[in-house]
Structure formats: structure tokens, C-alpha cells
CSV table of C-alpha atoms and ligand atoms in Angstrom, one decimal:
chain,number,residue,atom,x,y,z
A,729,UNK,CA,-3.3,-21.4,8.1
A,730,UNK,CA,-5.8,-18.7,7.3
A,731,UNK,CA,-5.2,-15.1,8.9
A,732,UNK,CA,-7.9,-14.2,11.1
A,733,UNK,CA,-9.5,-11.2,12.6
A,734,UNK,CA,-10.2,-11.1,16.2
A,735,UNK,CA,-13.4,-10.4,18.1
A,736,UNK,CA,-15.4,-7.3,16.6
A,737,UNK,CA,-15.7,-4.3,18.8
A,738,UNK,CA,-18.4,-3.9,21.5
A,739,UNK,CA,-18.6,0.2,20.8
A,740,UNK,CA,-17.9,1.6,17.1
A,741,UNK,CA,-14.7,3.6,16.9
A,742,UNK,CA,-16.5,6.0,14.6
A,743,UNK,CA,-20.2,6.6,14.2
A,744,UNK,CA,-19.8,8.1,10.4
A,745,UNK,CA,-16.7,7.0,8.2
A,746,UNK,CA,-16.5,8.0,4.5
A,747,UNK,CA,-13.8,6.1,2.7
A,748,UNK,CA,-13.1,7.9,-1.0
A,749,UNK,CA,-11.7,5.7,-3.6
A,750,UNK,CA,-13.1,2.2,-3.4
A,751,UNK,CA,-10.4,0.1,-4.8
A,752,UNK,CA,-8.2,-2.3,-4.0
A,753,UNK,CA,-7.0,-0.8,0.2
A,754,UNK,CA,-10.9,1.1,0.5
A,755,UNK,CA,-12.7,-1.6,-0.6
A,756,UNK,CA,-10.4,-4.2,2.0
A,757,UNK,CA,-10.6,-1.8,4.9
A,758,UNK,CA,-14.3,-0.9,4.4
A,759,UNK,CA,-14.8,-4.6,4.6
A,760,UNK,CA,-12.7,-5.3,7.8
A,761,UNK,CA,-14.4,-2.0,9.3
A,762,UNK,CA,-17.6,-3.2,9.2
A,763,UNK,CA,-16.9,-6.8,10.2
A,764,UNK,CA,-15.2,-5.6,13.0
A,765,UNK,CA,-17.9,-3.1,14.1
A,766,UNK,CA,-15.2,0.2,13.5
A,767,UNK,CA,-18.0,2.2,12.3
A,768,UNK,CA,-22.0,2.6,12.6
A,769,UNK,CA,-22.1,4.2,9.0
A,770,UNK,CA,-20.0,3.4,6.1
A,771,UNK,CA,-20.1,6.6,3.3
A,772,UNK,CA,-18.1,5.3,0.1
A,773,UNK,CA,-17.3,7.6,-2.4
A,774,UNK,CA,-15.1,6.8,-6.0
A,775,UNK,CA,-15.0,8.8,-8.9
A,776,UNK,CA,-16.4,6.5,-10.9
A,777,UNK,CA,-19.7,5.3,-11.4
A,778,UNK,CA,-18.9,1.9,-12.6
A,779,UNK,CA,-16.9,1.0,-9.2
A,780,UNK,CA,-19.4,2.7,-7.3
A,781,UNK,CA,-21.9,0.7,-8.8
A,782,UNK,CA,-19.4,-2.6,-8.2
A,783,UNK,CA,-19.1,-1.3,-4.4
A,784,UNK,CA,-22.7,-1.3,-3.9
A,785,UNK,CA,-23.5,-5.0,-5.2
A,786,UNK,CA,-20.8,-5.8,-3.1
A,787,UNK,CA,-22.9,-4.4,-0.2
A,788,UNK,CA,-19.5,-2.5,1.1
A,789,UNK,CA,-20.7,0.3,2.9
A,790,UNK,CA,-24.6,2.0,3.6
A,791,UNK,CA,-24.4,5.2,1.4
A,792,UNK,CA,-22.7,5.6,-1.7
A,793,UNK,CA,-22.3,8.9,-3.7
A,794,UNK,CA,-20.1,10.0,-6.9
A,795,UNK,CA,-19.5,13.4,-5.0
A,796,UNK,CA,-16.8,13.6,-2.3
A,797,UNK,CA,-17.6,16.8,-0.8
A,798,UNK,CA,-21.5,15.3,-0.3
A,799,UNK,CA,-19.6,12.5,1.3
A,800,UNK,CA,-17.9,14.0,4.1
A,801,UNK,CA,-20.4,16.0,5.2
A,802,UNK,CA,-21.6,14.0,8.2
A,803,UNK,CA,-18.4,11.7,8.5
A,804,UNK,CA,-16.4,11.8,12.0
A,805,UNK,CA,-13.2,10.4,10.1
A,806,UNK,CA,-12.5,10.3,6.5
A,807,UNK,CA,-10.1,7.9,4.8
A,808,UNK,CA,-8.4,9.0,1.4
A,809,UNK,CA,-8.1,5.6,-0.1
A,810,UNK,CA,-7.3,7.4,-4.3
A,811,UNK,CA,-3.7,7.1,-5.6
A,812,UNK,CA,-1.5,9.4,-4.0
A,813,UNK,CA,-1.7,12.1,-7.3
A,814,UNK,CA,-5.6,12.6,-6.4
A,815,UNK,CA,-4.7,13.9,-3.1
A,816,UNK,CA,-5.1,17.8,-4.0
A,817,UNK,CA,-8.1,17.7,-6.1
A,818,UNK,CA,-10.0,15.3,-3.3
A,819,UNK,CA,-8.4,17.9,0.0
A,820,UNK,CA,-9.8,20.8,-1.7
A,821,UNK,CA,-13.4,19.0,-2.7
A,822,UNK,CA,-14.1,17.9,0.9
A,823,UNK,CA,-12.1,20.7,2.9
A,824,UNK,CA,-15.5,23.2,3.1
A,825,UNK,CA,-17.7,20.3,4.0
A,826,UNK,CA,-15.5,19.0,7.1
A,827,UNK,CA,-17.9,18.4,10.4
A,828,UNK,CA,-16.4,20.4,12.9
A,829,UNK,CA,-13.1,18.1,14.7
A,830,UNK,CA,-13.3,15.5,11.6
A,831,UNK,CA,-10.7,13.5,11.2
A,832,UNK,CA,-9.0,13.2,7.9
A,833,UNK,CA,-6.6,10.6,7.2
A,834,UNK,CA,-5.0,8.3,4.4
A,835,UNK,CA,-3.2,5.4,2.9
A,836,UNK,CA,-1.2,6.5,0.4
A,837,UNK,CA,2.2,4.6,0.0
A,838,UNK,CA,3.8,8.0,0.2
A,839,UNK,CA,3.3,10.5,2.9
A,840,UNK,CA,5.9,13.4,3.4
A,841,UNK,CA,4.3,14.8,-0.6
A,842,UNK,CA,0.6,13.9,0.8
A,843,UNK,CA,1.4,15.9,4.3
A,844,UNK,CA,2.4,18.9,2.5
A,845,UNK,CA,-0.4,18.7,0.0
A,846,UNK,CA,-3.3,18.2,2.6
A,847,UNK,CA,-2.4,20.2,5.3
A,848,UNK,CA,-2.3,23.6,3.8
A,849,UNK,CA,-5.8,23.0,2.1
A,850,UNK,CA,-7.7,21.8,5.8
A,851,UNK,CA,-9.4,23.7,7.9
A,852,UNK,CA,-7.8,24.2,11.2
A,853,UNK,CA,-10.7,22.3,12.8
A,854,UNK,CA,-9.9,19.4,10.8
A,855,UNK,CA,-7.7,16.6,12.1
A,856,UNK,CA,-4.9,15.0,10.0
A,857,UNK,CA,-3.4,11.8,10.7
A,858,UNK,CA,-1.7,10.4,8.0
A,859,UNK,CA,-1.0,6.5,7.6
A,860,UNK,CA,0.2,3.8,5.3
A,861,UNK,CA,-0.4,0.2,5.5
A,862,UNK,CA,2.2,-2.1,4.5
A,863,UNK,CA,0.1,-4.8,3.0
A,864,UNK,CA,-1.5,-4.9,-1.0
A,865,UNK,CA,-1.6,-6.9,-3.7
A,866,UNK,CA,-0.6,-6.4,-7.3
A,867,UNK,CA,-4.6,-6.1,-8.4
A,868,UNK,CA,-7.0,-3.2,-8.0
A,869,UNK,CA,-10.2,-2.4,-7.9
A,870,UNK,CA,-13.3,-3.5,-4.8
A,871,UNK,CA,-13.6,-7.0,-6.0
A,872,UNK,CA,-9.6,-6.9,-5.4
A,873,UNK,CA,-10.1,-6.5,-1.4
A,874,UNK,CA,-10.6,-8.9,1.3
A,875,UNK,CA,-11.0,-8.2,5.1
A,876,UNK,CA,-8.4,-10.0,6.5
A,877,UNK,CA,-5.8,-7.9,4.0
A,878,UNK,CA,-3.8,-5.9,7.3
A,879,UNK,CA,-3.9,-9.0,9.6
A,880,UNK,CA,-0.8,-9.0,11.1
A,881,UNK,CA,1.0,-6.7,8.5
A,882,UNK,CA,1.9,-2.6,10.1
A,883,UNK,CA,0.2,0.3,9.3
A,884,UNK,CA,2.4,3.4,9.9
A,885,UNK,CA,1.7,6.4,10.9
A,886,UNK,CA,3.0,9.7,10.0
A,887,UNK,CA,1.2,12.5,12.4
A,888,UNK,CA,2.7,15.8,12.0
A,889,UNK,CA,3.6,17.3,14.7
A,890,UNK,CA,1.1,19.4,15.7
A,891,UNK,CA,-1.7,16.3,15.3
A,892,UNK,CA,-3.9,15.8,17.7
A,893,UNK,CA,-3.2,12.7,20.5
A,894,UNK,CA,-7.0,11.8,20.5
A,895,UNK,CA,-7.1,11.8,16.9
A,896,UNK,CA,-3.8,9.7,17.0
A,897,UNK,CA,-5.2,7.2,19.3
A,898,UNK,CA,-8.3,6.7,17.7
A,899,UNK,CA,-6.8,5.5,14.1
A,900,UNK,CA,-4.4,3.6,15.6
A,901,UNK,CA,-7.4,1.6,17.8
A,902,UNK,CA,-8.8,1.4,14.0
A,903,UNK,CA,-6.0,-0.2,12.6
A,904,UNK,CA,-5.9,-2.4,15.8
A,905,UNK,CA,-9.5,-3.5,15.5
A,906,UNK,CA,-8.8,-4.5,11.9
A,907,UNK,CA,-5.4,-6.4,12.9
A,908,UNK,CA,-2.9,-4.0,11.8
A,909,UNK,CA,0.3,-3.9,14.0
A,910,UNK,CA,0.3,0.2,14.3
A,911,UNK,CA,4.3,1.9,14.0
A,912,UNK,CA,4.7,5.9,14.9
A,913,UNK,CA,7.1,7.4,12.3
A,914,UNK,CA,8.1,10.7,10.8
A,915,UNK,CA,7.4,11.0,7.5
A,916,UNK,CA,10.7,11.5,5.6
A,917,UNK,CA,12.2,8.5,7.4
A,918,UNK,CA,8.7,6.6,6.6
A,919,UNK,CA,9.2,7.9,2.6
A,920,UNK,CA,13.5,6.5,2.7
A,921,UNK,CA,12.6,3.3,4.5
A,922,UNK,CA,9.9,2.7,1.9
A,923,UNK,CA,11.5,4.1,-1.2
A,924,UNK,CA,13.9,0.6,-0.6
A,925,UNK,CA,11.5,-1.8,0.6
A,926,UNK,CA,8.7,-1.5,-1.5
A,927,UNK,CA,9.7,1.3,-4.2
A,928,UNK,CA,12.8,0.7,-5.3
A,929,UNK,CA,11.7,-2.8,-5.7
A,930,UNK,CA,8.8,-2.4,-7.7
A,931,UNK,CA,10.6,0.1,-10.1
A,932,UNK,CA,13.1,-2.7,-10.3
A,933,UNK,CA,10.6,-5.2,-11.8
A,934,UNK,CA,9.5,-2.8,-13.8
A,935,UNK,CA,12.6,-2.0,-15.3
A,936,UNK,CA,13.5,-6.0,-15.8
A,937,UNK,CA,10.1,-6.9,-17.4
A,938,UNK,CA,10.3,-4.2,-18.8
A,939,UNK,CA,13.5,-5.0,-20.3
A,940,UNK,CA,12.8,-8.5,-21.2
A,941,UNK,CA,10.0,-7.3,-23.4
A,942,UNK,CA,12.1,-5.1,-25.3
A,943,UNK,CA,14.9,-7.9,-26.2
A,944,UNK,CA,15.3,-8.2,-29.7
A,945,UNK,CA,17.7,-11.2,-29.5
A,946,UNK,CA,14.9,-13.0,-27.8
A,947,UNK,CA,11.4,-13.2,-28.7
A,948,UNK,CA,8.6,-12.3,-26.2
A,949,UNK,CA,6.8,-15.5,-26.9
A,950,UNK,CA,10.0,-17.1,-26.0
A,951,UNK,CA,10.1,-14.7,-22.7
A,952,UNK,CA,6.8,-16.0,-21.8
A,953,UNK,CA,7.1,-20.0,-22.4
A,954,UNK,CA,10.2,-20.4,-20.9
A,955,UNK,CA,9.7,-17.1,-17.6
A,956,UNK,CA,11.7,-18.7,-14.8
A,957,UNK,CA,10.5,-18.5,-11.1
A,958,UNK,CA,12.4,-15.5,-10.6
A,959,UNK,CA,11.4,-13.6,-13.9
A,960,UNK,CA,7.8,-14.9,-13.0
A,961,UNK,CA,8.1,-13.3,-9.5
A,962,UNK,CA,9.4,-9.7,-11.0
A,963,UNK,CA,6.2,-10.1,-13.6
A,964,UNK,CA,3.6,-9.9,-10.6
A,965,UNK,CA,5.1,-6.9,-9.2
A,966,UNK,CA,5.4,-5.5,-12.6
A,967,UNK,CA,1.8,-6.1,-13.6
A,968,UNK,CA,1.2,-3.3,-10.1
A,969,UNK,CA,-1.3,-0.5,-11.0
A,970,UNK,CA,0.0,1.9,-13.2
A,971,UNK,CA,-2.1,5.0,-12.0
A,972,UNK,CA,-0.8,4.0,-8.2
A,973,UNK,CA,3.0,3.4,-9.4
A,974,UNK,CA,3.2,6.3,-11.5
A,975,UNK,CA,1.8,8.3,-8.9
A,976,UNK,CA,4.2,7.0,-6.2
A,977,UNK,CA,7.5,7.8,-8.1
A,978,UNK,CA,6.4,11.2,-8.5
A,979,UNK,CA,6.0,12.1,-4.9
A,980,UNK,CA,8.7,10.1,-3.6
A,981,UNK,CA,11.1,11.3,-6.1
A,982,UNK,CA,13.8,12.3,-3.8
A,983,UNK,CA,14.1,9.3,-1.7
A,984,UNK,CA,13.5,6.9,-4.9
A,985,UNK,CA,16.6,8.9,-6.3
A,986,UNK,CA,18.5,8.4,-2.9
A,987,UNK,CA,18.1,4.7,-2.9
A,988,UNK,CA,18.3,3.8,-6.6
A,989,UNK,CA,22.0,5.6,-6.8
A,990,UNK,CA,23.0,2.9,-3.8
A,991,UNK,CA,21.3,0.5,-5.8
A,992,UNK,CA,23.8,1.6,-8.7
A,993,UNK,CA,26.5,1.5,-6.6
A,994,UNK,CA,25.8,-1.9,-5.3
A,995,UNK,CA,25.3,-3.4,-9.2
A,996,UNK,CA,28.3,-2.0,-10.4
A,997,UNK,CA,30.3,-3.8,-7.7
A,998,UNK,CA,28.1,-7.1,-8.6
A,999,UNK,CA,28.9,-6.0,-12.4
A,1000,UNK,CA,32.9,-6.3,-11.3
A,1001,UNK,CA,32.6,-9.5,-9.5
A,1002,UNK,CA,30.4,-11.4,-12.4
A,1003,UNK,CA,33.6,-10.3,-14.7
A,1004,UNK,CA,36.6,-10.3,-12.6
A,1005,UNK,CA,35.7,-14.1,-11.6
A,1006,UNK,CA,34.9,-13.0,-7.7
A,1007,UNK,CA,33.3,-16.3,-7.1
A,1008,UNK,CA,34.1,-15.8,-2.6
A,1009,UNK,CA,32.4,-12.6,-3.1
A,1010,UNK,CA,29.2,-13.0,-4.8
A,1011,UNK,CA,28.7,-16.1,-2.2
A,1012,UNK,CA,29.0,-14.1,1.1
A,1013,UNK,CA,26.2,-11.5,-0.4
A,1014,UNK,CA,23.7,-14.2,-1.4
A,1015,UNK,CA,24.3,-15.6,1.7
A,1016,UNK,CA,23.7,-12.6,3.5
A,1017,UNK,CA,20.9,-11.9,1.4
A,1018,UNK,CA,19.4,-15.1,2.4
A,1019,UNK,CA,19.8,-14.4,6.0
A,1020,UNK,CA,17.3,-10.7,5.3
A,1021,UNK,CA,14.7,-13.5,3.9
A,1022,UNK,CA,14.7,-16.0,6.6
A,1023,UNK,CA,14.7,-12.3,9.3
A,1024,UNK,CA,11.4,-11.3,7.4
A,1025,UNK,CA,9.9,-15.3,7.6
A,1026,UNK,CA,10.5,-15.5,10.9
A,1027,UNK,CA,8.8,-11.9,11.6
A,1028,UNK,CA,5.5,-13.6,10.1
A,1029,UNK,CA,5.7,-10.9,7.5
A,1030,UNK,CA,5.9,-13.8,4.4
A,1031,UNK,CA,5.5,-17.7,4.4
A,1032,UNK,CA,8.6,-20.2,3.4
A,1033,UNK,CA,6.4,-21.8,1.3
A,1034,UNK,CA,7.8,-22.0,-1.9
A,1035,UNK,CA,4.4,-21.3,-3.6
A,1036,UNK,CA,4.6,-18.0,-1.9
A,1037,UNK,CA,2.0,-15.5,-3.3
A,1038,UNK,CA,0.2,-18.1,-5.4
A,1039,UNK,CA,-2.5,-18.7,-3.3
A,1040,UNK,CA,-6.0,-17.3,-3.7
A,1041,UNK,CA,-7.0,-14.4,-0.7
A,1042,UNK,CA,-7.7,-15.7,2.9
A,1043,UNK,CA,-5.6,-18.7,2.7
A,1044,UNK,CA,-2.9,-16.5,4.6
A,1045,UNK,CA,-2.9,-14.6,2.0
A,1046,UNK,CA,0.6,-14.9,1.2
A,1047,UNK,CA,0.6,-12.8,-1.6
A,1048,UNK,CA,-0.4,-9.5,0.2
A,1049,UNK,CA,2.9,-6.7,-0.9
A,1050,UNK,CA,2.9,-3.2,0.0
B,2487,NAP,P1,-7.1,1.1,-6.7
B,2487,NAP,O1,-7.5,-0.3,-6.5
B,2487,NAP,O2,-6.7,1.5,-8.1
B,2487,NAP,O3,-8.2,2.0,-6.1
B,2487,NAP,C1,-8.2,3.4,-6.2
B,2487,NAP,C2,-9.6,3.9,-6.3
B,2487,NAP,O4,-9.6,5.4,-6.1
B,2487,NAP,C3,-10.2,3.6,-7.6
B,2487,NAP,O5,-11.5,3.0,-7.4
B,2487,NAP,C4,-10.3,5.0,-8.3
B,2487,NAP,O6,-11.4,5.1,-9.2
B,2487,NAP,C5,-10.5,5.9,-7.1
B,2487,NAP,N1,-10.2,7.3,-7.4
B,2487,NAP,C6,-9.2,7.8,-8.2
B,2487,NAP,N2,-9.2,9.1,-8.2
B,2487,NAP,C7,-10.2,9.5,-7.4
B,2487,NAP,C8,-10.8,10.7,-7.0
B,2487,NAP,N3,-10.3,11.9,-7.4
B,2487,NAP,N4,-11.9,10.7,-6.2
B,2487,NAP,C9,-12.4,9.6,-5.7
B,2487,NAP,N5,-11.9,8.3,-6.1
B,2487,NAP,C10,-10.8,8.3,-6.9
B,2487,NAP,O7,-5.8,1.5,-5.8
B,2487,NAP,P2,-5.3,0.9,-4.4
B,2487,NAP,O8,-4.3,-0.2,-4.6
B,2487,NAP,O9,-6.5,0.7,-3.5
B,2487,NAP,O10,-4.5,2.2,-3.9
B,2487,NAP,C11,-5.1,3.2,-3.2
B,2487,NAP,C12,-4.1,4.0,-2.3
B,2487,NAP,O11,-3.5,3.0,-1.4
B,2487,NAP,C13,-2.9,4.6,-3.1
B,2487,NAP,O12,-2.7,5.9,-2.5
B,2487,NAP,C14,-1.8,3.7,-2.8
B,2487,NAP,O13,-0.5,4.4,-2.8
B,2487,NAP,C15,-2.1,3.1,-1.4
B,2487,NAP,N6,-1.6,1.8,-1.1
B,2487,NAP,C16,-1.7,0.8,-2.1
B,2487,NAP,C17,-1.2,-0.5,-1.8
B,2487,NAP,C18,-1.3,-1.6,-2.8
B,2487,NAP,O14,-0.5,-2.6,-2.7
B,2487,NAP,N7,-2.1,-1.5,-3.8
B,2487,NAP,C19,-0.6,-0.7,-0.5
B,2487,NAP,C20,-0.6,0.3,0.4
B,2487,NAP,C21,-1.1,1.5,0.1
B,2487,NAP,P3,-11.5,4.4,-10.6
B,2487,NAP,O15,-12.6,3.4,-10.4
B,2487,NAP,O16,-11.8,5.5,-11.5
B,2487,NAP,O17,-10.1,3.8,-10.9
């Protein structure tokens, strides 16, 4: 069954959003924004003109400008939708241009590195509240995004703690009009808990595809005809944007580097059961491995469809990641 958004608003959150960087998140919130009435005015901003260009055939937003500072000008929140490594060069284009009380907030998959970039560089008029939404795809780009993308998936949020409530409480009614669940968090905890569930994990199919093409014992031709399901799964997360992924490791390093020495830990005990013959040990972990799957099914965070991921956008989108 198709994820659905609920009943637009009656009164726009927000009479002037800007979002800058109109790919794959920007172009799927600006999209549910403006079918769910969060906005009067939709500013989109991207440093290029080609996507730009894309964004506007797509109809996306009202006003659409290669300059970020120009952007913000008039906007009452602005949403930093660029891979996390853009986040200084963008805070210190639009911090002079900031209408008085703007809100400033985010999406990048990282936020403890994107906090301590951003705040220094706003004015103290300016209001940050940082967020992440736990929902994606492995493609980019604005003909990437679809409205329905945060249906039922969490956004977090991150405020430091000097942020102000009012500001808090108005991009958490965003993400609520757009069908987000909204989580409070801090933003190291936010950066381990992610670093396992979504980064660790991607750096893993990275590493395995990455691996597999490498081989020289086996052919990549022979990779591709014969890729398994599970080799098949670790190529869509490995075919991620680079730019995004890149970006992620380097301002999560420390809680990456956390999580991937467990991760070590954990293989080299696999590593000793494989060759010591432990068959009553590598059963009770895939069974309690199992057992996290069928938690996250029954959360409605994933399907138990076995085509999982394989279906086009909108037809419950199974394949949205973070
Ligand atoms: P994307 O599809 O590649 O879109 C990023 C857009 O930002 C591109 O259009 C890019 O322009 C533009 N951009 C880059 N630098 C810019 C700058 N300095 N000023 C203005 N625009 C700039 O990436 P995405 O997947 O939407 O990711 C965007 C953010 O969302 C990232 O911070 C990521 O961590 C976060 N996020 C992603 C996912 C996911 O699954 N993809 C999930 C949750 C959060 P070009 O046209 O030149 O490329």
C-alpha cells in the first residue's frame, strides 16, 4: 500500500522558505512543502545551473536563483539541503543576508561537525535548529525526490542548547505536516547512533563491492552475472553518492571510528567460529540478527516483502535508506 500524506495545512508554517541544494532530500521536501501548504513561497537555490534549471521544469518552488546569499534574503526559514562538506562555504554566503529571527536549519546526515561549523558563523539573531531525516535513497539529484519520501520515517532533531523553543516547535510542525515522526536528540548521541545504523553500513558495502571488484581470482564480469541477492543488496548502497558519502565520513570520523573497531571486534569472533567449526554459535547470532529485522518490520520502518527496495517511488516506497 502506497504511503500517504495527510490533509495539507489550513495556515502555512512559513510565508518565505529557501531550501539550498535541490537534490535528492531538497527537491523531496520542497515537493511535500508545497503539497502540504508549509510555505507561501518556495526560494530554491543550487550551485548549479543545470539542476537549477532541472528544478524549475519541475515547477519545485516559485523563485529560483544560482546565488544563496540573494536567496535568503526574504526567507523566514532556510533549509541547508548540500552535502554536509558545503556547510561552511553556504553559513558564511547567507550569514549577512539573514532577515532578522530567520530560522536556519539542515539535513545533513551528520550534525555534531555541522553544529560546530554553523553556529559560530550566524548572527546571533539567526535561529539554528539542526535536523536529519532518516529516509533517502541511493540516487540524487531533483528528479530523484518524491513527496511522500519522510512519510512515516523520523526526522531528528539536534537543537543546541541554547535554541530557541519557538523555532523548535515550528520545524518539528514542518516535519509533522510532511509526515515525518519528529525525535529530540543531542547531537553526539544522534552522530554514534547513526555512525552504526546507517554509516557503518554504507562504508561496509562499500568496502565489499568494493572488494569484489578488485578480485583477481574472479572476473568482474563473473561478479556481475552471477551477484547473489545479498551481494546485489550491498551494490545499491554502494552505488550512494559519492560527494554525500565522502562528506559524511569526514565529519563523523570519530564515531565512524568508534563503531567500526566493535565492528572488528565482532568479525574477528565470526572469523574464529567460521574456522574453529562453531556451528551453535554462528546460529544463535543469525538468529538474533533475525529477531533486529523482524523489530524494524514490525516498527513500519521496512516491508517483509522479499522484493524490498525494488519497487519504483510511491509504491510504499520501500526502498527509501537513510
Ligand atoms: P544530492 O541529491 O546530491 O543533492 C545535493 C544538492 O546540493 C545538489 O544539487 C548539489 O549541486 C547542491 N550543492 C552542492 N554544493 C552546494 C553549494 N555550495 N551551494 C548550493 N548547492 C549545493 O544530495 P542529497 O542526497 O539530497 O543529500 C543532501 C543532504 O541530505 C546531505 O547533507 C546528506 O547528508 C543529507 N541526507 C541525505 C540522505 C540520502 O539518503 N541521500 C538522507 C538523509 C540526509 P550539484 O547539482 O552541483 O550536484
Amino acid at each position: 500500500m502506497a504511503e500517504r500524506l495527510g490533509p495539507p495545512l489550513d495556515e502555512p508554517i512559513f510565508d518565505e522558505l529557501a531550501i539550498i541544494g535541490i537534490g535528492l532530500i531538497g527537491s523531496s521536501l520542497a515537493r511535500a512543502i508545497r503539497k502540504q501548504n508549509g510555505a507561501r513561497w518556495i526560494v530554491i537555490a543550487d550551485a548549479s545551473d543545470e539542476t537549477l534549471a532541472r528544478a524549475e521544469a519541475l515547477a519545485l518552488g516559485d523563485r529560483y536563483t544560482a546565488d544563496v546569499t540573494e536567496a535568503v534574503r526574504g526567507a523566514d526559514c532556510v533549509l541547508l539541503c548540500a552535502p554536509v562538506g558545503a556547510t561552511g562555504a553556504i553559513g558564511r554566503a547567507i550569514a549577512p543576508a539573514l532577515k532578522h529571527g530567520a530560522i536556519v536549519s539542515d539535513v545533513g546526515s551528520v550534525k555534531g561537525a555541522v553544529i560546530a561549523e554553523l553556529e559560530p558563523l550566524l548572527p546571533t539573531h539567526a535561529k539554528l535548529v539542526p535536523a536529519h531525516p532518516v529516509a533517502g535513497t541511493e540516487q540524487s539529484g531533483p528528479d530523484a525526490g518524491f513527496a511522500t519520501l519522510f512519510v512515516n520515517r523520523w526526522s531528528i532533531l539536534t537543537p543546541p542548547a541554547s535554541a530557541d523553543a519557538a523555532a523548535v516547535g515550528k520545524v518539528r510542525a514542518l516535519w509533522e505536516a510532511i509526515g515525518a515522526n519528529v525525535e529530540i536528540m543531542g547531537a553526539a548521541h544522534h552522530d554514534l547512533v547513526l555512525a552504526i545504523t546507517s554509516h557503518v553500513p554504507h562504508l561496509i558495502a562499500y568496502n565489499i563491492v568494493g572488494t569484489a571488484a578488485d578480485l583477481e581470482d574472479v572476473t568482474q564480469s563473473e561478479v556481475m552475472k552471477f551477484s547473489a541477492g545479498g551481494f546485489r543488496d550491498f551494490t545499491r548502497i554502494a552505488a550512494s553518492d559519492p560527494t554525500m558519502w565522502r562528506d559524511v565520513f569526514l565529519h563523523n570520523k570519530e564515531a565512524v571510528l568508534e563503531m567500526l573497531g566493535r565492528f572488528s571486534e565482532d568479525l574477528t569472533a565470526l572469523q574464529r567460529m567460521i574456522r574453529r567449526g562453531d556451528g551453535d554459535g554462528l546460529f544463535d547470532l543469525f538468529t538474533r540478527t533475525r529477531a533486529i529485522r523482524l523489530g524494524i518490520v514490525a516498527q513500519g520502518q521496512e516491508t517483509a516483502a522479499p522484493d524490498f527496495g525494488r519497487r519504483g517511488p510511491g509504491e510504499n516506497a520501500p526502498g527509501r535508506r537513510a
